[in-house]
CSV table of N, CA, C and O in Angstrom, one decimal:
chain,number,residue,atom,x,y,z
J,1,MET,N,97.6,-160.8,-66.6
J,1,MET,CA,98.9,-160.9,-66.0
J,1,MET,C,98.7,-161.2,-64.5
J,1,MET,O,97.9,-160.5,-63.9
J,2,ARG,N,99.5,-162.1,-64.0
J,2,ARG,CA,99.4,-162.4,-62.6
J,2,ARG,C,100.2,-161.4,-61.8
J,2,ARG,O,101.3,-161.1,-62.1
J,3,ALA,N,99.7,-161.1,-60.6
J,3,ALA,CA,100.4,-160.2,-59.7
J,3,ALA,C,101.3,-161.1,-58.9
J,3,ALA,O,100.9,-162.2,-58.4
J,4,ILE,N,102.5,-160.6,-58.6
J,4,ILE,CA,103.4,-161.4,-57.8
J,4,ILE,C,103.6,-160.6,-56.5
J,4,ILE,O,103.9,-159.5,-56.4
J,5,ALA,N,103.3,-161.3,-55.4
J,5,ALA,CA,103.3,-160.7,-54.1
J,5,ALA,C,104.8,-160.6,-53.6
J,5,ALA,O,105.6,-161.4,-53.9
J,6,PRO,N,105.1,-159.4,-53.0
J,6,PRO,CA,106.5,-159.2,-52.6
J,6,PRO,C,106.8,-160.1,-51.4
J,6,PRO,O,105.9,-160.5,-50.6
J,7,VAL,N,108.1,-160.5,-51.3
J,7,VAL,CA,108.5,-161.3,-50.2
J,7,VAL,C,108.6,-160.4,-49.0
J,7,VAL,O,109.2,-159.4,-49.0
J,8,ASP,N,108.0,-160.9,-47.9
J,8,ASP,CA,108.0,-160.0,-46.7
J,8,ASP,C,109.0,-160.7,-45.7
J,8,ASP,O,108.7,-161.6,-45.0
J,9,THR,N,110.2,-160.1,-45.6
J,9,THR,CA,111.2,-160.5,-44.7
J,9,THR,C,111.6,-159.3,-43.9
J,9,THR,O,111.4,-158.2,-44.3
J,10,ALA,N,112.3,-159.6,-42.8
J,10,ALA,CA,112.8,-158.5,-42.0
J,10,ALA,C,113.8,-157.6,-42.8
J,10,ALA,O,113.8,-156.4,-42.7
J,11,ALA,N,114.6,-158.3,-43.7
J,11,ALA,CA,115.6,-157.6,-44.5
J,11,ALA,C,114.9,-156.7,-45.5
J,11,ALA,O,115.3,-155.6,-45.8
J,12,SER,N,113.7,-157.1,-46.0
J,12,SER,CA,113.0,-156.2,-47.0
J,12,SER,C,112.3,-155.0,-46.4
J,12,SER,O,112.0,-154.1,-47.1
J,13,ARG,N,112.1,-155.1,-45.1
J,13,ARG,CA,111.5,-153.9,-44.4
J,13,ARG,C,112.5,-152.9,-43.9
J,13,ARG,O,112.1,-151.9,-43.4
J,14,GLN,N,113.8,-153.3,-43.8
J,14,GLN,CA,114.8,-152.3,-43.3
J,14,GLN,C,115.3,-151.4,-44.4
J,14,GLN,O,115.3,-151.8,-45.6
J,15,PRO,N,115.6,-150.2,-44.1
J,15,PRO,CA,116.3,-149.3,-45.1
J,15,PRO,C,117.6,-150.0,-45.6
J,15,PRO,O,118.2,-150.7,-44.8
J,16,ALA,N,117.9,-149.8,-46.8
J,16,ALA,CA,119.1,-150.5,-47.4
J,16,ALA,C,120.4,-150.2,-46.5
J,16,ALA,O,121.2,-151.1,-46.4
J,17,SER,N,120.5,-149.0,-46.0
J,17,SER,CA,121.7,-148.7,-45.2
J,17,SER,C,121.8,-149.5,-43.9
J,17,SER,O,122.8,-149.6,-43.4
J,18,ASP,N,120.6,-149.9,-43.4
J,18,ASP,CA,120.6,-150.7,-42.1
J,18,ASP,C,120.7,-152.2,-42.3
J,18,ASP,O,121.0,-152.9,-41.4
J,19,CYS,N,120.4,-152.6,-43.5
J,19,CYS,CA,120.4,-154.1,-43.8
J,19,CYS,C,121.8,-154.5,-44.4
J,19,CYS,O,122.0,-154.1,-45.6
J,20,PRO,N,122.6,-155.3,-43.7
J,20,PRO,CA,123.9,-155.6,-44.3
J,20,PRO,C,123.7,-156.4,-45.6
J,20,PRO,O,124.6,-156.2,-46.5
J,21,ILE,N,122.7,-157.2,-45.8
J,21,ILE,CA,122.6,-158.0,-47.0
J,21,ILE,C,122.3,-157.0,-48.2
J,21,ILE,O,123.0,-157.1,-49.2
J,22,ARG,N,121.3,-156.2,-48.0
J,22,ARG,CA,121.0,-155.2,-49.1
J,22,ARG,C,122.1,-154.3,-49.4
J,22,ARG,O,122.4,-153.9,-50.5
J,23,ASP,N,122.7,-153.8,-48.3
J,23,ASP,CA,123.8,-152.8,-48.5
J,23,ASP,C,124.9,-153.4,-49.3
J,23,ASP,O,125.4,-152.7,-50.2
J,24,VAL,N,125.3,-154.6,-49.1
J,24,VAL,CA,126.4,-155.2,-49.8
J,24,VAL,C,126.0,-155.7,-51.2
J,24,VAL,O,126.6,-155.5,-52.2
J,25,LEU,N,124.8,-156.4,-51.2
J,25,LEU,CA,124.4,-156.9,-52.5
J,25,LEU,C,124.0,-155.8,-53.5
J,25,LEU,O,124.0,-156.1,-54.7
J,26,ASP,N,123.6,-154.6,-53.0
J,26,ASP,CA,123.3,-153.5,-54.0
J,26,ASP,C,124.6,-153.2,-54.8
J,26,ASP,O,124.5,-152.9,-55.9
J,27,ARG,N,125.7,-153.4,-54.2
J,27,ARG,CA,127.0,-153.1,-54.9
J,27,ARG,C,127.3,-154.2,-55.9
J,27,ARG,O,127.5,-154.0,-57.0
J,28,ILE,N,127.4,-155.4,-55.3
J,28,ILE,CA,127.9,-156.5,-56.2
J,28,ILE,C,126.8,-157.0,-57.2
J,28,ILE,O,127.1,-157.7,-58.1
J,29,GLY,N,125.6,-156.6,-56.9
J,29,GLY,CA,124.5,-157.1,-57.8
J,29,GLY,C,124.2,-156.1,-58.9
J,29,GLY,O,123.2,-156.3,-59.6
J,30,ASP,N,125.0,-155.1,-59.0
J,30,ASP,CA,124.7,-154.1,-60.1
J,30,ASP,C,125.2,-154.8,-61.5
J,30,ASP,O,125.7,-155.9,-61.5
J,31,ALA,N,125.0,-154.0,-62.5
J,31,ALA,CA,125.3,-154.6,-63.8
J,31,ALA,C,126.7,-155.0,-64.1
J,31,ALA,O,127.0,-155.9,-64.9
J,32,TRP,N,127.7,-154.3,-63.5
J,32,TRP,CA,129.1,-154.5,-63.9
J,32,TRP,C,130.0,-154.9,-62.8
J,32,TRP,O,131.1,-155.5,-63.1
J,33,SER,N,129.7,-154.7,-61.5
J,33,SER,CA,130.6,-155.0,-60.4
J,33,SER,C,131.1,-156.4,-60.4
J,33,SER,O,132.3,-156.7,-60.3
J,34,LEU,N,130.2,-157.3,-60.5
J,34,LEU,CA,130.6,-158.8,-60.5
J,34,LEU,C,131.6,-159.1,-61.6
J,34,LEU,O,132.6,-159.8,-61.4
J,35,LEU,N,131.4,-158.6,-62.8
J,35,LEU,CA,132.2,-158.9,-63.9
J,35,LEU,C,133.6,-158.2,-63.7
J,35,LEU,O,134.6,-158.8,-64.0
J,36,VAL,N,133.6,-157.0,-63.2
J,36,VAL,CA,134.9,-156.3,-62.9
J,36,VAL,C,135.7,-157.1,-61.8
J,36,VAL,O,136.9,-157.3,-62.0
J,37,LEU,N,135.0,-157.4,-60.8
J,37,LEU,CA,135.7,-158.2,-59.7
J,37,LEU,C,136.3,-159.5,-60.2
J,37,LEU,O,137.4,-159.9,-59.9
J,38,ARG,N,135.5,-160.2,-61.0
J,38,ARG,CA,136.0,-161.5,-61.6
J,38,ARG,C,137.2,-161.3,-62.5
J,38,ARG,O,138.1,-162.1,-62.5
J,39,GLU,N,137.2,-160.2,-63.2
J,39,GLU,CA,138.3,-159.9,-64.1
J,39,GLU,C,139.6,-159.5,-63.3
J,39,GLU,O,140.7,-160.0,-63.5
J,40,LEU,N,139.4,-158.8,-62.2
J,40,LEU,CA,140.5,-158.4,-61.4
J,40,LEU,C,141.1,-159.5,-60.6
J,40,LEU,O,142.2,-159.5,-60.1
J,41,LYS,N,140.3,-160.6,-60.4
J,41,LYS,CA,140.8,-161.8,-59.7
J,41,LYS,C,142.0,-162.4,-60.5
J,41,LYS,O,142.9,-163.0,-59.9
J,42,GLN,N,142.0,-162.1,-61.8
J,42,GLN,CA,143.2,-162.6,-62.6
J,42,GLN,C,144.4,-161.8,-62.3
J,42,GLN,O,145.5,-162.3,-62.7
J,43,GLY,N,144.3,-160.7,-61.7
J,43,GLY,CA,145.5,-159.9,-61.3
J,43,GLY,C,145.2,-158.4,-61.6
J,43,GLY,O,144.2,-158.0,-62.2
J,44,PRO,N,146.1,-157.5,-61.2
J,44,PRO,CA,146.0,-156.1,-61.5
J,44,PRO,C,145.8,-155.8,-62.9
J,44,PRO,O,146.3,-156.5,-63.8
J,45,SER,N,145.1,-154.7,-63.2
J,45,SER,CA,144.8,-154.4,-64.6
J,45,SER,C,144.6,-152.9,-64.8
J,45,SER,O,144.2,-152.2,-63.9
J,46,ARG,N,145.0,-152.4,-66.0
J,46,ARG,CA,144.7,-151.0,-66.3
J,46,ARG,C,143.3,-150.9,-66.8
J,46,ARG,O,142.6,-151.8,-67.2
J,47,PHE,N,142.9,-149.6,-66.8
J,47,PHE,CA,141.5,-149.3,-67.1
J,47,PHE,C,141.1,-149.8,-68.5
J,47,PHE,O,140.1,-150.5,-68.7
J,48,ASN,N,141.9,-149.5,-69.5
J,48,ASN,CA,141.5,-150.0,-70.9
J,48,ASN,C,141.5,-151.5,-71.1
J,48,ASN,O,140.7,-152.0,-71.8
J,49,ALA,N,142.4,-152.1,-70.3
J,49,ALA,CA,142.4,-153.6,-70.4
J,49,ALA,C,141.1,-154.1,-69.8
J,49,ALA,O,140.5,-155.1,-70.3
J,50,LEU,N,140.7,-153.5,-68.7
J,50,LEU,CA,139.4,-153.9,-68.0
J,50,LEU,C,138.3,-153.7,-69.0
J,50,LEU,O,137.4,-154.5,-69.1
J,51,ARG,N,138.3,-152.6,-69.6
J,51,ARG,CA,137.2,-152.2,-70.6
J,51,ARG,C,137.1,-153.2,-71.7
J,51,ARG,O,136.0,-153.6,-72.1
J,52,ARG,N,138.2,-153.7,-72.2
J,52,ARG,CA,138.2,-154.7,-73.3
J,52,ARG,C,137.8,-156.0,-72.7
J,52,ARG,O,137.1,-156.8,-73.4
J,53,ALA,N,138.1,-156.3,-71.5
J,53,ALA,CA,137.8,-157.6,-70.9
J,53,ALA,C,136.3,-157.8,-70.5
J,53,ALA,O,135.8,-158.9,-70.6
J,54,VAL,N,135.7,-156.7,-70.1
J,54,VAL,CA,134.3,-156.7,-69.6
J,54,VAL,C,133.5,-156.2,-70.8
J,54,VAL,O,133.2,-155.0,-71.0
J,55,SER,N,133.0,-157.2,-71.5
J,55,SER,CA,132.3,-156.9,-72.8
J,55,SER,C,131.0,-156.1,-72.5
J,55,SER,O,130.2,-156.4,-71.6
J,56,GLY,N,130.9,-155.0,-73.3
J,56,GLY,CA,129.7,-154.2,-73.2
J,56,GLY,C,129.7,-153.0,-72.3
J,56,GLY,O,128.8,-152.2,-72.3
J,57,VAL,N,130.7,-153.0,-71.4
J,57,VAL,CA,130.7,-151.9,-70.5
J,57,VAL,C,131.2,-150.6,-71.2
J,57,VAL,O,132.2,-150.6,-71.9
J,58,SER,N,130.6,-149.5,-70.9
J,58,SER,CA,131.0,-148.2,-71.5
J,58,SER,C,132.1,-147.7,-70.6
J,58,SER,O,132.3,-148.1,-69.4
J,59,GLN,N,132.9,-146.7,-71.1
J,59,GLN,CA,134.0,-146.1,-70.4
J,59,GLN,C,133.4,-145.4,-69.1
J,59,GLN,O,134.0,-145.6,-68.0
J,60,ARG,N,132.3,-144.7,-69.3
J,60,ARG,CA,131.7,-144.0,-68.1
J,60,ARG,C,131.3,-145.0,-67.0
J,60,ARG,O,131.5,-144.9,-65.9
J,61,MET,N,130.6,-146.1,-67.4
J,61,MET,CA,130.1,-147.1,-66.4
J,61,MET,C,131.2,-147.8,-65.8
J,61,MET,O,131.1,-148.1,-64.6
J,62,LEU,N,132.3,-148.1,-66.5
J,62,LEU,CA,133.4,-148.7,-65.9
J,62,LEU,C,134.1,-147.8,-64.8
J,62,LEU,O,134.4,-148.2,-63.7
J,63,ALA,N,134.2,-146.5,-65.2
J,63,ALA,CA,134.8,-145.6,-64.2
J,63,ALA,C,133.9,-145.5,-63.0
J,63,ALA,O,134.4,-145.5,-61.9
J,64,VAL,N,132.6,-145.4,-63.2
J,64,VAL,CA,131.7,-145.3,-62.0
J,64,VAL,C,131.8,-146.6,-61.2
J,64,VAL,O,131.8,-146.5,-59.9
J,65,THR,N,131.8,-147.7,-61.8
J,65,THR,CA,131.9,-149.0,-61.1
J,65,THR,C,133.2,-149.1,-60.3
J,65,THR,O,133.2,-149.5,-59.1
J,66,LEU,N,134.3,-148.8,-60.9
J,66,LEU,CA,135.6,-148.8,-60.2
J,66,LEU,C,135.6,-147.9,-59.0
J,66,LEU,O,136.1,-148.2,-58.0
J,67,ARG,N,135.0,-146.7,-59.2
J,67,ARG,CA,135.0,-145.7,-58.1
J,67,ARG,C,134.2,-146.3,-56.9
J,67,ARG,O,134.6,-146.2,-55.8
J,68,LYS,N,133.0,-146.9,-57.2
J,68,LYS,CA,132.2,-147.5,-56.2
J,68,LYS,C,132.9,-148.7,-55.5
J,68,LYS,O,132.8,-148.8,-54.3
J,69,LEU,N,133.5,-149.5,-56.3
J,69,LEU,CA,134.3,-150.7,-55.7
J,69,LEU,C,135.4,-150.2,-54.8
J,69,LEU,O,135.7,-150.8,-53.8
J,70,GLU,N,136.1,-149.1,-55.3
J,70,GLU,CA,137.2,-148.5,-54.5
J,70,GLU,C,136.6,-148.0,-53.2
J,70,GLU,O,137.2,-148.2,-52.1
J,71,ARG,N,135.5,-147.3,-53.3
J,71,ARG,CA,134.9,-146.7,-52.1
J,71,ARG,C,134.5,-147.7,-51.1
J,71,ARG,O,134.7,-147.5,-49.9
J,72,ASP,N,134.1,-148.9,-51.5
J,72,ASP,CA,133.7,-150.0,-50.7
J,72,ASP,C,134.9,-150.8,-50.1
J,72,ASP,O,134.7,-151.7,-49.4
J,73,GLY,N,136.1,-150.4,-50.6
J,73,GLY,CA,137.3,-151.1,-50.1
J,73,GLY,C,137.5,-152.5,-50.8
J,73,GLY,O,138.3,-153.3,-50.3
J,74,LEU,N,136.9,-152.7,-51.9
J,74,LEU,CA,137.1,-154.0,-52.6
J,74,LEU,C,138.2,-153.9,-53.7
J,74,LEU,O,138.7,-154.9,-54.1
J,75,VAL,N,138.4,-152.7,-54.2
J,75,VAL,CA,139.4,-152.5,-55.3
J,75,VAL,C,140.3,-151.3,-54.9
J,75,VAL,O,139.9,-150.4,-54.3
J,76,SER,N,141.6,-151.5,-55.2
J,76,SER,CA,142.5,-150.4,-55.0
J,76,SER,C,142.9,-149.8,-56.3
J,76,SER,O,142.9,-150.4,-57.4
J,77,ARG,N,143.3,-148.5,-56.3
J,77,ARG,CA,143.7,-147.8,-57.5
J,77,ARG,C,145.1,-147.3,-57.2
J,77,ARG,O,145.3,-146.5,-56.2
J,78,HIS,N,146.1,-147.6,-58.0
J,78,HIS,CA,147.5,-147.2,-57.8
J,78,HIS,C,147.9,-146.4,-59.1
J,78,HIS,O,147.8,-146.9,-60.2
J,79,VAL,N,148.3,-145.2,-58.8
J,79,VAL,CA,148.8,-144.3,-59.9
J,79,VAL,C,150.3,-144.3,-59.9
J,79,VAL,O,151.0,-144.0,-58.9
J,80,PHE,N,150.9,-144.8,-61.0
J,80,PHE,CA,152.4,-144.8,-61.2
J,80,PHE,C,152.8,-143.4,-61.7
J,80,PHE,O,152.2,-142.9,-62.7
J,81,PRO,N,153.9,-142.8,-61.2
J,81,PRO,CA,154.3,-141.5,-61.6
J,81,PRO,C,155.1,-141.6,-63.0
J,81,PRO,O,156.3,-141.4,-63.0
J,82,THR,N,154.4,-141.8,-64.0
J,82,THR,CA,155.0,-141.9,-65.4
J,82,THR,C,154.3,-140.8,-66.2
J,82,THR,O,153.3,-140.3,-65.8
J,83,MET,N,154.8,-140.6,-67.4
J,83,MET,CA,154.2,-139.7,-68.3
J,83,MET,C,153.8,-140.4,-69.6
J,83,MET,O,154.6,-141.0,-70.2
J,84,PRO,N,152.5,-140.6,-69.9
J,84,PRO,CA,151.4,-140.2,-69.1
J,84,PRO,C,151.2,-141.1,-67.9
J,84,PRO,O,151.8,-142.2,-67.9
J,85,PRO,N,150.4,-140.7,-66.9
J,85,PRO,CA,150.3,-141.5,-65.7
J,85,PRO,C,149.7,-142.9,-66.0
J,85,PRO,O,148.9,-143.0,-66.9
J,86,HIS,N,150.2,-143.9,-65.4
J,86,HIS,CA,149.8,-145.3,-65.5
J,86,HIS,C,149.0,-145.6,-64.3
J,86,HIS,O,149.5,-145.5,-63.2
J,87,VAL,N,147.7,-146.0,-64.5
J,87,VAL,CA,146.8,-146.3,-63.4
J,87,VAL,C,146.5,-147.8,-63.4
J,87,VAL,O,146.2,-148.3,-64.5
J,88,GLU,N,146.6,-148.4,-62.3
J,88,GLU,CA,146.3,-149.9,-62.2
J,88,GLU,C,145.3,-150.1,-61.1
J,88,GLU,O,145.4,-149.5,-60.0
J,89,TYR,N,144.4,-151.0,-61.4
J,89,TYR,CA,143.4,-151.4,-60.4
J,89,TYR,C,143.7,-152.9,-60.0
J,89,TYR,O,144.1,-153.7,-60.8
J,90,ALA,N,143.4,-153.2,-58.7
J,90,ALA,CA,143.6,-154.5,-58.2
J,90,ALA,C,142.6,-154.8,-57.1
J,90,ALA,O,142.1,-153.8,-56.5
J,91,LEU,N,142.4,-156.0,-56.8
J,91,LEU,CA,141.6,-156.4,-55.7
J,91,LEU,C,142.3,-156.1,-54.4
J,91,LEU,O,143.5,-156.3,-54.3
J,92,THR,N,141.6,-155.6,-53.4
J,92,THR,CA,142.2,-155.5,-52.1
J,92,THR,C,142.1,-156.8,-51.3
J,92,THR,O,141.5,-157.8,-51.9
J,93,GLU,N,142.6,-156.9,-50.1
J,93,GLU,CA,142.4,-158.1,-49.3
J,93,GLU,C,140.9,-158.5,-49.2
J,93,GLU,O,140.5,-159.6,-49.3
J,94,LEU,N,140.1,-157.4,-48.9
J,94,LEU,CA,138.7,-157.6,-48.7
J,94,LEU,C,138.1,-158.1,-50.0
J,94,LEU,O,137.3,-159.0,-50.1
J,95,GLY,N,138.5,-157.5,-51.1
J,95,GLY,CA,138.0,-157.9,-52.4
J,95,GLY,C,138.4,-159.4,-52.7
J,95,GLY,O,137.6,-160.1,-53.4
J,96,GLU,N,139.6,-159.8,-52.3
J,96,GLU,CA,140.0,-161.2,-52.5
J,96,GLU,C,139.0,-162.1,-51.8
J,96,GLU,O,138.7,-163.2,-52.3
J,97,THR,N,138.6,-161.8,-50.6
J,97,THR,CA,137.7,-162.6,-49.8
J,97,THR,C,136.4,-162.7,-50.5
J,97,THR,O,135.7,-163.8,-50.5
J,98,LEU,N,135.9,-161.6,-51.0
J,98,LEU,CA,134.6,-161.6,-51.8
J,98,LEU,C,134.8,-162.5,-53.1
J,98,LEU,O,133.8,-163.2,-53.4
J,99,SER,N,135.9,-162.4,-53.7
J,99,SER,CA,136.1,-163.1,-55.0
J,99,SER,C,135.9,-164.6,-54.8
J,99,SER,O,135.3,-165.2,-55.7
J,100,ALA,N,136.4,-165.1,-53.7
J,100,ALA,CA,136.2,-166.6,-53.5
J,100,ALA,C,134.7,-166.9,-53.4
J,100,ALA,O,134.2,-167.9,-53.9
J,101,GLU,N,133.9,-166.1,-52.7
J,101,GLU,CA,132.5,-166.3,-52.6
J,101,GLU,C,131.8,-166.1,-54.0
J,101,GLU,O,130.8,-166.9,-54.3
J,102,LEU,N,132.2,-165.2,-54.7
J,102,LEU,CA,131.6,-164.9,-56.0
J,102,LEU,C,131.8,-166.1,-57.0
J,102,LEU,O,131.0,-166.3,-57.9
J,103,ASP,N,133.0,-166.8,-56.8
J,103,ASP,CA,133.2,-168.0,-57.7
J,103,ASP,C,132.1,-169.0,-57.6
J,103,ASP,O,131.7,-169.6,-58.6
J,104,ALA,N,131.6,-169.2,-56.3
J,104,ALA,CA,130.6,-170.2,-56.1
J,104,ALA,C,129.3,-169.7,-56.8
J,104,ALA,O,128.6,-170.5,-57.5
J,105,LEU,N,129.0,-168.4,-56.7
J,105,LEU,CA,127.8,-167.9,-57.4
J,105,LEU,C,127.9,-167.9,-58.9
J,105,LEU,O,127.0,-168.3,-59.6
J,106,ALA,N,129.1,-167.6,-59.4
J,106,ALA,CA,129.3,-167.6,-60.9
J,106,ALA,C,129.2,-169.1,-61.4
J,106,ALA,O,128.6,-169.3,-62.4
J,107,GLY,N,129.7,-170.0,-60.6
J,107,GLY,CA,129.6,-171.4,-61.0
J,107,GLY,C,128.2,-171.9,-61.1
J,107,GLY,O,127.8,-172.6,-62.0
J,108,TRP,N,127.4,-171.5,-60.0
J,108,TRP,CA,126.0,-171.8,-60.0
J,108,TRP,C,125.3,-171.3,-61.2
J,108,TRP,O,124.5,-171.9,-61.9
J,109,ALA,N,125.6,-170.0,-61.6
J,109,ALA,CA,125.0,-169.4,-62.7
J,109,ALA,C,125.3,-170.1,-64.0
J,109,ALA,O,124.4,-170.4,-64.8
J,110,VAL,N,126.5,-170.5,-64.2
J,110,VAL,CA,126.9,-171.3,-65.4
J,110,VAL,C,126.2,-172.6,-65.5
J,110,VAL,O,125.6,-173.0,-66.5
J,111,ARG,N,126.1,-173.3,-64.3
J,111,ARG,CA,125.5,-174.6,-64.3
J,111,ARG,C,124.0,-174.6,-64.5
J,111,ARG,O,123.4,-175.5,-65.0
J,112,HIS,N,123.4,-173.5,-64.1
J,112,HIS,CA,121.9,-173.4,-64.1
J,112,HIS,C,121.3,-172.5,-65.1
J,112,HIS,O,120.1,-172.3,-65.2
J,113,GLN,N,122.1,-171.8,-66.0
J,113,GLN,CA,121.6,-170.9,-66.9
J,113,GLN,C,120.5,-171.4,-67.8
J,113,GLN,O,119.5,-170.8,-68.1
J,114,ALA,N,120.7,-172.6,-68.3
J,114,ALA,CA,119.7,-173.2,-69.3
J,114,ALA,C,118.4,-173.4,-68.5
J,114,ALA,O,117.3,-173.2,-69.1
J,115,GLN,N,118.4,-173.9,-67.3
J,115,GLN,CA,117.2,-174.1,-66.5
J,115,GLN,C,116.5,-172.7,-66.3
J,115,GLN,O,115.3,-172.7,-66.4
J,116,ILE,N,117.3,-171.7,-66.0
J,116,ILE,CA,116.7,-170.4,-65.7
J,116,ILE,C,116.0,-169.9,-67.0
J,116,ILE,O,114.9,-169.4,-67.0
J,117,ARG,N,116.7,-170.0,-68.1
J,117,ARG,CA,116.1,-169.5,-69.4
J,117,ARG,C,114.9,-170.3,-69.7
J,117,ARG,O,113.9,-169.7,-70.2
J,118,ALA,N,114.9,-171.6,-69.5
J,118,ALA,CA,113.7,-172.4,-69.8
J,118,ALA,C,112.5,-172.0,-68.9
J,118,ALA,O,111.4,-171.9,-69.4
J,119,ALA,N,112.8,-171.7,-67.6
J,119,ALA,CA,111.8,-171.3,-66.7
J,119,ALA,C,111.2,-169.9,-67.1
J,119,ALA,O,110.0,-169.7,-67.1
J,120,ARG,N,112.1,-169.0,-67.6
J,120,ARG,CA,111.6,-167.7,-68.1
J,120,ARG,C,110.7,-167.9,-69.3
J,120,ARG,O,109.7,-167.2,-69.4
J,121,ALA,N,111.1,-168.7,-70.2
J,121,ALA,CA,110.3,-169.0,-71.4
J,121,ALA,C,108.9,-169.5,-71.0
J,121,ALA,O,107.9,-169.1,-71.6
J,122,ARG,N,108.9,-170.5,-70.1
J,122,ARG,CA,107.6,-171.0,-69.7
J,122,ARG,C,106.7,-170.0,-69.0
J,122,ARG,O,105.5,-169.8,-69.3
J,123,TYR,N,107.3,-169.2,-68.2
J,123,TYR,CA,106.6,-168.1,-67.5
J,123,TYR,C,106.1,-167.1,-68.5
J,123,TYR,O,104.9,-166.7,-68.4
J,124,ASP,N,106.9,-166.6,-69.4
J,124,ASP,CA,106.5,-165.6,-70.4
J,124,ASP,C,105.4,-166.2,-71.3
J,124,ASP,O,104.4,-165.5,-71.7
J,125,GLN,N,105.5,-167.5,-71.7
J,125,GLN,CA,104.5,-168.1,-72.5
J,125,GLN,C,103.2,-168.2,-71.7
J,125,GLN,O,102.1,-167.9,-72.3
J,126,ALA,N,103.2,-168.5,-70.4
J,126,ALA,CA,102.0,-168.6,-69.6
J,126,ALA,C,101.3,-167.2,-69.5
J,126,ALA,O,100.1,-167.1,-69.6
J,127,LEU,N,102.1,-166.2,-69.5
J,127,LEU,CA,101.5,-164.8,-69.4
J,127,LEU,C,100.9,-164.4,-70.8
J,127,LEU,O,99.9,-163.7,-70.8
J,128,ALA,N,101.5,-164.9,-71.9
J,128,ALA,CA,101.0,-164.6,-73.2
J,128,ALA,C,99.7,-165.3,-73.6
J,128,ALA,O,98.9,-164.8,-74.3
J,129,ASP,N,99.6,-166.5,-73.0
J,129,ASP,CA,98.4,-167.3,-73.3
J,129,ASP,C,97.2,-166.8,-72.5
J,129,ASP,O,97.4,-166.6,-71.3
J,130,PRO,N,96.1,-166.7,-73.1
J,130,PRO,CA,94.9,-166.2,-72.4
J,130,PRO,C,94.4,-167.1,-71.3
J,130,PRO,O,94.5,-168.1,-71.0
């Protein structure tokens, strides 16, 4: 197996809290945040509607993800005074600005997924061959 040398950049040497790139990308680069943000771009949504729309996310992980996105100011949570309470999530103004940037990344991912998968297969095959 080949060893891969880490990339040595100023950003990789800074603690995550000091590096704006790592600080922000740690949030949107997790397993569910990008998918939740993309779904909320369609408009405000209730928890269970989000859960159905984001395939594979568990109730617990969706709750954790929404809390983190709310803490970062990207998502708002509005509780309507009904019985039972009706809770709706929506992108904030800041979340809307990020959403536009994420569209470019998502488009790139769709356009290049086949190439990425082919590269992974070549790499894995090269590791498997003696």
